[in-house]
Coordinates of C-alpha atoms in Angstrom, one line a residue:
X1 CA 43.2 32.8 74.5
X2 CA 46.6 33.4 72.9
X3 CA 48.1 33.7 76.4
X4 CA 46.7 30.4 77.4
X5 CA 47.9 28.6 74.4
X6 CA 51.4 30.1 74.6
X7 CA 51.6 29.4 78.2
X8 CA 50.7 25.8 77.7
X9 CA 53.3 25.4 75.1
X10 CA 55.9 27.2 77.3
X11 CA 55.1 25.0 80.2
X12 CA 55.3 21.7 78.3
X13 CA 58.7 22.8 76.8
X14 CA 59.9 23.8 80.4
X15 CA 58.8 20.4 81.9
X16 CA 60.6 18.6 79.2
X17 CA 63.8 20.5 79.7
X18 CA 63.5 20.1 83.4
X19 CA 63.0 16.3 83.2
X20 CA 66.1 15.9 81.0
X21 CA 68.1 18.0 83.5
X22 CA 67.1 15.8 86.4
X23 CA 67.7 12.6 84.4
X24 CA 71.3 13.8 83.5
X25 CA 71.9 14.6 87.2
X26 CA 70.8 11.1 88.3
X27 CA 73.1 9.5 85.8
X28 CA 76.0 11.5 87.2
X29 CA 75.2 10.5 90.8
X30 CA 75.1 6.9 89.8
X31 CA 78.7 7.1 88.5
X32 CA 80.1 8.8 91.5
X33 CA 81.2 7.2 94.9
X34 CA 78.9 7.1 97.8
X35 CA 78.8 10.2 100.2
X36 CA 81.0 9.4 103.2
X37 CA 80.0 12.3 105.4
X38 CA 76.9 13.6 107.2
X39 CA 76.9 16.8 105.3
X40 CA 74.1 17.1 102.6
X41 CA 74.8 18.1 99.1
X42 CA 73.9 21.6 98.1
X43 CA 70.3 22.1 96.9
X44 CA 70.0 22.6 93.2
X45 CA 67.7 25.3 92.2
X46 CA 65.8 24.4 89.0
X47 CA 63.6 27.5 88.8
X48 CA 65.9 29.3 86.2
X49 CA 63.3 29.5 83.4
X50 CA 62.7 33.0 82.1
X51 CA 59.3 34.0 80.5
X52 CA 61.2 36.5 78.4
X53 CA 63.4 33.9 76.6
X54 CA 63.7 35.1 73.0
X55 CA 64.7 31.7 71.4
X56 CA 61.8 29.9 73.1
X57 CA 59.2 32.5 71.9
X58 CA 60.6 32.4 68.4
X59 CA 60.1 28.6 68.5
X60 CA 56.5 29.0 69.9
X61 CA 55.7 31.5 67.1
X62 CA 56.2 28.8 64.6
X63 CA 52.9 27.2 65.8
X64 CA 50.8 30.4 65.7
X65 CA 48.8 31.8 62.8
X66 CA 49.1 35.3 61.6
X67 CA 46.2 36.7 63.7
X68 CA 47.7 35.2 66.9
X69 CA 51.1 36.5 66.0
X70 CA 49.7 40.1 65.7
X71 CA 47.9 39.7 69.0
X72 CA 51.1 38.4 70.8
X73 CA 53.1 41.2 69.2
X74 CA 50.6 43.8 70.6
X75 CA 51.2 42.6 74.2
X76 CA 54.2 44.8 74.9
X77 CA 57.3 46.3 73.3
X78 CA 59.5 43.2 74.0
X79 CA 57.0 40.8 72.4
X80 CA 56.7 43.2 69.5
X81 CA 60.4 43.2 68.9
X82 CA 60.5 39.4 69.0
X83 CA 57.4 38.7 66.8
X84 CA 58.2 41.3 64.2
X85 CA 61.4 39.5 63.2
X86 CA 61.4 38.9 59.5
X87 CA 62.3 35.2 60.0
X88 CA 59.1 34.6 61.9
X89 CA 56.9 36.1 59.1
X90 CA 58.8 34.4 56.4
X91 CA 58.2 31.0 57.9
X92 CA 54.5 31.9 58.5
X93 CA 54.0 33.1 55.0
X94 CA 55.7 30.0 53.3
X95 CA 53.9 27.7 55.7
X96 CA 50.4 29.2 55.0
X97 CA 50.9 29.6 51.2
X98 CA 52.6 26.2 50.9
X99 CA 55.3 27.4 48.5
X100 CA 59.0 27.1 48.5
X101 CA 61.4 29.8 49.6
X102 CA 61.8 32.1 46.6
X103 CA 65.1 33.6 47.8
X104 CA 65.4 37.4 47.7
X105 CA 62.3 39.5 48.1
X106 CA 62.0 43.3 47.9
X107 CA 59.7 43.9 50.9
X108 CA 59.5 42.6 54.4
X109 CA 57.8 39.3 54.9
X110 CA 55.3 40.9 57.3
X111 CA 54.1 43.3 54.6
X112 CA 54.1 40.5 52.0
X113 CA 51.9 38.3 54.3
X114 CA 49.5 41.2 55.0
X115 CA 49.1 42.0 51.3
X116 CA 48.0 38.4 50.8
X117 CA 45.6 37.9 53.7
X118 CA 44.0 41.3 54.1
X119 CA 41.3 40.5 51.5
X120 CA 42.9 42.7 48.7
X121 CA 42.5 41.7 45.0
X122 CA 43.3 43.6 41.9
X123 CA 39.8 45.1 41.3
X124 CA 39.9 46.9 44.6
X125 CA 42.6 49.3 43.2
X126 CA 40.9 50.0 39.9
X127 CA 37.8 49.2 37.8
X128 CA 35.7 48.6 40.9
X129 CA 32.5 49.4 39.1
X130 CA 33.1 46.4 36.7
X131 CA 33.8 43.9 39.6
X132 CA 31.1 41.5 40.8
X133 CA 32.7 38.8 42.9
X134 CA 36.0 36.9 43.4
X135 CA 37.5 33.8 45.0
X136 CA 41.0 33.2 46.2
X137 CA 42.5 30.1 44.6
X138 CA 45.9 30.0 46.3
X139 CA 49.6 30.5 45.6
X140 CA 52.1 28.9 43.2
X141 CA 55.6 29.5 42.2
X142 CA 57.5 30.5 39.1
X143 CA 61.1 29.2 39.0
X144 CA 61.7 30.0 35.4
X145 CA 61.0 33.2 33.4
X146 CA 58.7 31.5 30.8
X147 CA 54.9 31.0 31.3
X148 CA 52.8 28.5 29.3
X149 CA 49.2 29.7 29.0
X150 CA 46.4 27.3 27.7
X151 CA 42.8 27.7 26.9
X152 CA 42.1 24.1 25.9
X153 CA 41.7 20.9 28.0
X154 CA 43.9 18.4 26.4
X155 CA 45.7 15.4 27.7
X156 CA 48.5 16.1 25.2
X157 CA 50.5 19.3 25.4
X158 CA 51.4 21.0 22.1
X159 CA 54.1 23.6 22.5
X160 CA 53.6 26.5 20.0
X161 CA 56.6 27.3 17.8
X162 CA 55.3 30.6 16.3
X163 CA 56.7 33.8 17.6
X164 CA 53.5 35.9 17.5
X165 CA 51.1 35.2 20.4
X166 CA 48.1 35.5 18.1
X167 CA 49.5 32.9 15.8
X168 CA 50.3 30.6 18.8
X169 CA 46.8 30.8 20.0
X170 CA 45.3 30.2 16.6
X171 CA 47.4 27.1 15.9
X172 CA 47.2 25.3 19.2
X173 CA 45.1 27.2 21.7
X174 CA 48.1 28.0 23.9
X175 CA 51.0 30.5 24.1
X176 CA 54.3 31.2 25.7
X177 CA 55.1 34.4 27.6
X178 CA 58.7 35.3 28.4
X179 CA 60.3 37.5 30.9
X180 CA 58.1 36.5 33.9
X181 CA 59.1 37.7 37.3
X182 CA 60.1 34.7 39.3
X183 CA 59.0 34.0 42.8
X184 CA 55.6 33.5 44.6
X185 CA 52.4 34.1 42.5
X186 CA 48.9 34.7 44.0
X187 CA 46.0 33.3 41.9
X188 CA 42.3 34.6 42.1
X189 CA 39.2 33.8 40.1
X190 CA 37.3 37.0 39.3
X191 CA 33.8 37.5 38.0
X192 CA 33.4 40.8 36.2
X193 CA 30.9 42.5 34.0
X194 CA 31.2 42.0 30.3
X195 CA 31.5 45.7 29.2
X196 CA 35.1 45.4 30.3
X197 CA 35.7 43.3 27.1
X198 CA 34.2 45.8 24.8
X199 CA 31.5 43.6 23.4
X200 CA 28.3 45.5 22.3
X201 CA 24.8 44.5 23.5
X202 CA 26.2 42.2 26.2
X203 CA 24.7 42.5 29.8
X204 CA 26.2 39.4 31.1
X205 CA 29.3 38.4 33.0
X206 CA 32.6 36.8 32.3
X207 CA 35.2 34.9 34.3
X208 CA 38.8 35.8 34.7
X209 CA 41.9 33.9 35.9
X210 CA 43.8 36.7 37.6
X211 CA 47.4 35.9 38.8
X212 CA 49.9 38.3 40.1
X213 CA 53.3 38.3 41.7
X214 CA 53.2 38.5 45.5
X215 CA 55.0 41.8 45.6
X216 CA 52.7 43.6 43.0
X217 CA 50.4 45.4 45.4
X218 CA 53.4 46.9 47.4
X219 CA 55.0 48.5 44.4
X220 CA 54.6 52.2 43.8
X221 CA 54.2 51.7 40.0
X222 CA 51.0 49.6 40.7
X223 CA 49.7 51.9 43.4
X224 CA 50.0 55.1 41.3
X225 CA 48.6 53.6 38.2
X226 CA 51.7 53.9 36.0
X227 CA 51.8 50.1 35.5
X228 CA 48.6 48.9 33.7
X229 CA 47.3 45.9 31.9
X230 CA 48.0 45.4 28.1
X231 CA 46.1 43.1 25.8
X232 CA 48.7 40.8 24.3
X233 CA 46.5 38.3 22.5
X234 CA 42.9 37.1 21.9
X235 CA 41.3 34.1 20.3
X236 CA 37.6 33.3 19.2
X237 CA 36.3 29.7 19.3
X238 CA 33.2 29.9 17.1
X239 CA 31.6 26.7 18.0
X240 CA 30.0 25.2 21.0
X241 CA 32.5 24.7 23.9
X242 CA 32.0 22.5 26.9
X243 CA 33.7 24.8 29.4
X244 CA 35.5 28.1 29.9
X245 CA 39.0 26.9 30.7
X246 CA 42.1 28.7 31.4
X247 CA 45.5 27.6 32.8
X248 CA 49.0 29.1 33.7
X249 CA 52.1 26.9 34.0
X250 CA 55.7 27.6 34.8
X251 CA 57.0 26.2 31.5
X252 CA 59.9 24.5 33.3
X253 CA 57.4 22.2 35.1
X254 CA 54.8 21.7 32.4
X255 CA 55.3 18.0 32.1
X256 CA 56.5 17.3 35.8
X257 CA 54.6 15.2 38.3
X258 CA 53.7 18.3 40.3
X259 CA 51.4 19.5 37.6
X260 CA 50.0 16.1 36.5
X261 CA 46.8 16.7 38.6
X262 CA 45.7 19.6 36.5
X263 CA 45.7 17.4 33.3
X264 CA 43.4 14.9 35.2
X265 CA 40.5 17.0 34.3
X266 CA 37.7 14.6 35.3
X267 CA 39.0 14.8 38.9
X268 CA 38.2 18.5 39.3
X269 CA 36.0 20.2 36.6
X270 CA 32.8 18.7 38.0
X271 CA 29.9 17.0 36.4
X272 CA 28.5 18.4 33.2
X273 CA 25.4 19.8 34.9
X274 CA 27.5 21.5 37.6
X275 CA 27.9 25.0 36.5
X276 CA 29.8 26.4 39.5
X277 CA 33.4 27.6 38.7
X278 CA 36.1 25.1 39.7
X279 CA 39.9 25.7 40.3
X280 CA 43.0 23.7 41.0
X281 CA 46.4 24.8 42.0
X282 CA 49.7 23.0 42.0
X283 CA 53.2 24.0 43.1
X284 CA 54.0 25.5 39.7
X285 CA 50.6 25.9 38.0
X286 CA 47.0 27.1 38.4
X287 CA 43.8 26.3 36.3
X288 CA 40.1 27.2 36.3
X289 CA 37.1 25.9 34.5
X290 CA 33.3 26.6 34.4
X291 CA 31.1 24.2 32.6
X292 CA 28.8 26.0 30.1
X293 CA 25.3 25.5 29.0
X294 CA 24.3 25.9 25.3
X295 CA 26.5 28.5 23.6
X296 CA 27.9 29.6 20.3
X297 CA 31.6 29.9 21.4
X298 CA 33.8 32.0 23.6
X299 CA 36.1 34.9 23.2
X300 CA 39.4 34.4 25.2
X301 CA 41.6 37.4 26.0
X302 CA 45.1 37.5 27.5
X303 CA 46.3 40.5 29.4
X304 CA 49.7 41.1 31.1
X305 CA 51.1 43.9 33.3
X306 CA 54.7 44.7 33.3
X307 CA 56.9 46.5 35.9
X308 CA 57.5 49.5 33.6
X309 CA 57.6 49.7 29.8
X310 CA 60.2 47.0 29.3
X311 CA 60.1 45.4 32.7
X312 CA 59.2 41.8 33.8
X313 CA 55.6 40.5 33.6
X314 CA 54.1 40.8 37.1
X315 CA 50.5 39.9 36.4
X316 CA 48.6 37.7 33.9
X317 CA 44.9 37.7 33.2
X318 CA 43.0 35.1 31.1
X319 CA 39.3 36.1 30.5
X320 CA 36.5 34.2 28.8
X321 CA 33.3 35.7 27.5
X322 CA 30.5 34.0 25.6
X323 CA 29.9 35.0 22.1

């Protein structure tokens, strides 16, 4: 199938190039004087196209998905050398994730792409016994090093002025995190068992907005367990709440048009009797919400993972558990 598609694209491009070549030749002949001898002009050989034309296959690769690229690269050594160019996988990754170019990355784009599409999520590597289900939301981007986290649905955004995260959450239901690793972030919605949040006599489940930097799973510190999640703040809402809501914004774009859709809650949170989790992603933000039945409130916890003791924040989790 991949050969048929590639051959069709190749043939179409070849036909276009050949047609243009013939048209240019006709124009040249019209400008020249008539032939005044019986000798015929030399025949022009147009069969100069080569299947192993690297620039052409690099262009064709732009139209193929990741699976097709892998299949084409497995054809032979020549195709493998062409398809494994980092520029091809960079284009494919940015195209499929629909995010801007982050600039410098620490790993090859083929490895970054594989870590996103191979079905991996953070609970595969640790705490597997506490994991129930998950859903990939998508990708967003951090341009600044400051994140705005919110647990309340409100049309008006209140920026916390306190220094302590607990005080921020208590005063306005939101907080700021600094020293965020910029670049592409991947967002998942996790469903986990409640014992992970240390509440006694609870046999239910809780939802978690789980966001990570695209390079996280490839770092040795994450793989060997030396990087771990740390509780940075929690907040109890001791009254009935309509939904379990959590959002992460790049603070630089909090009030920009690109994140306006997240504040249009009625367009994505679902009807009051719809209790399925809902999520929305923007270029610089992500949010989740699950409408709740009768309840006595929720406990919201915020966890972060740093790249070393004093390193940048490379992962953020917001979890909600019914009280």
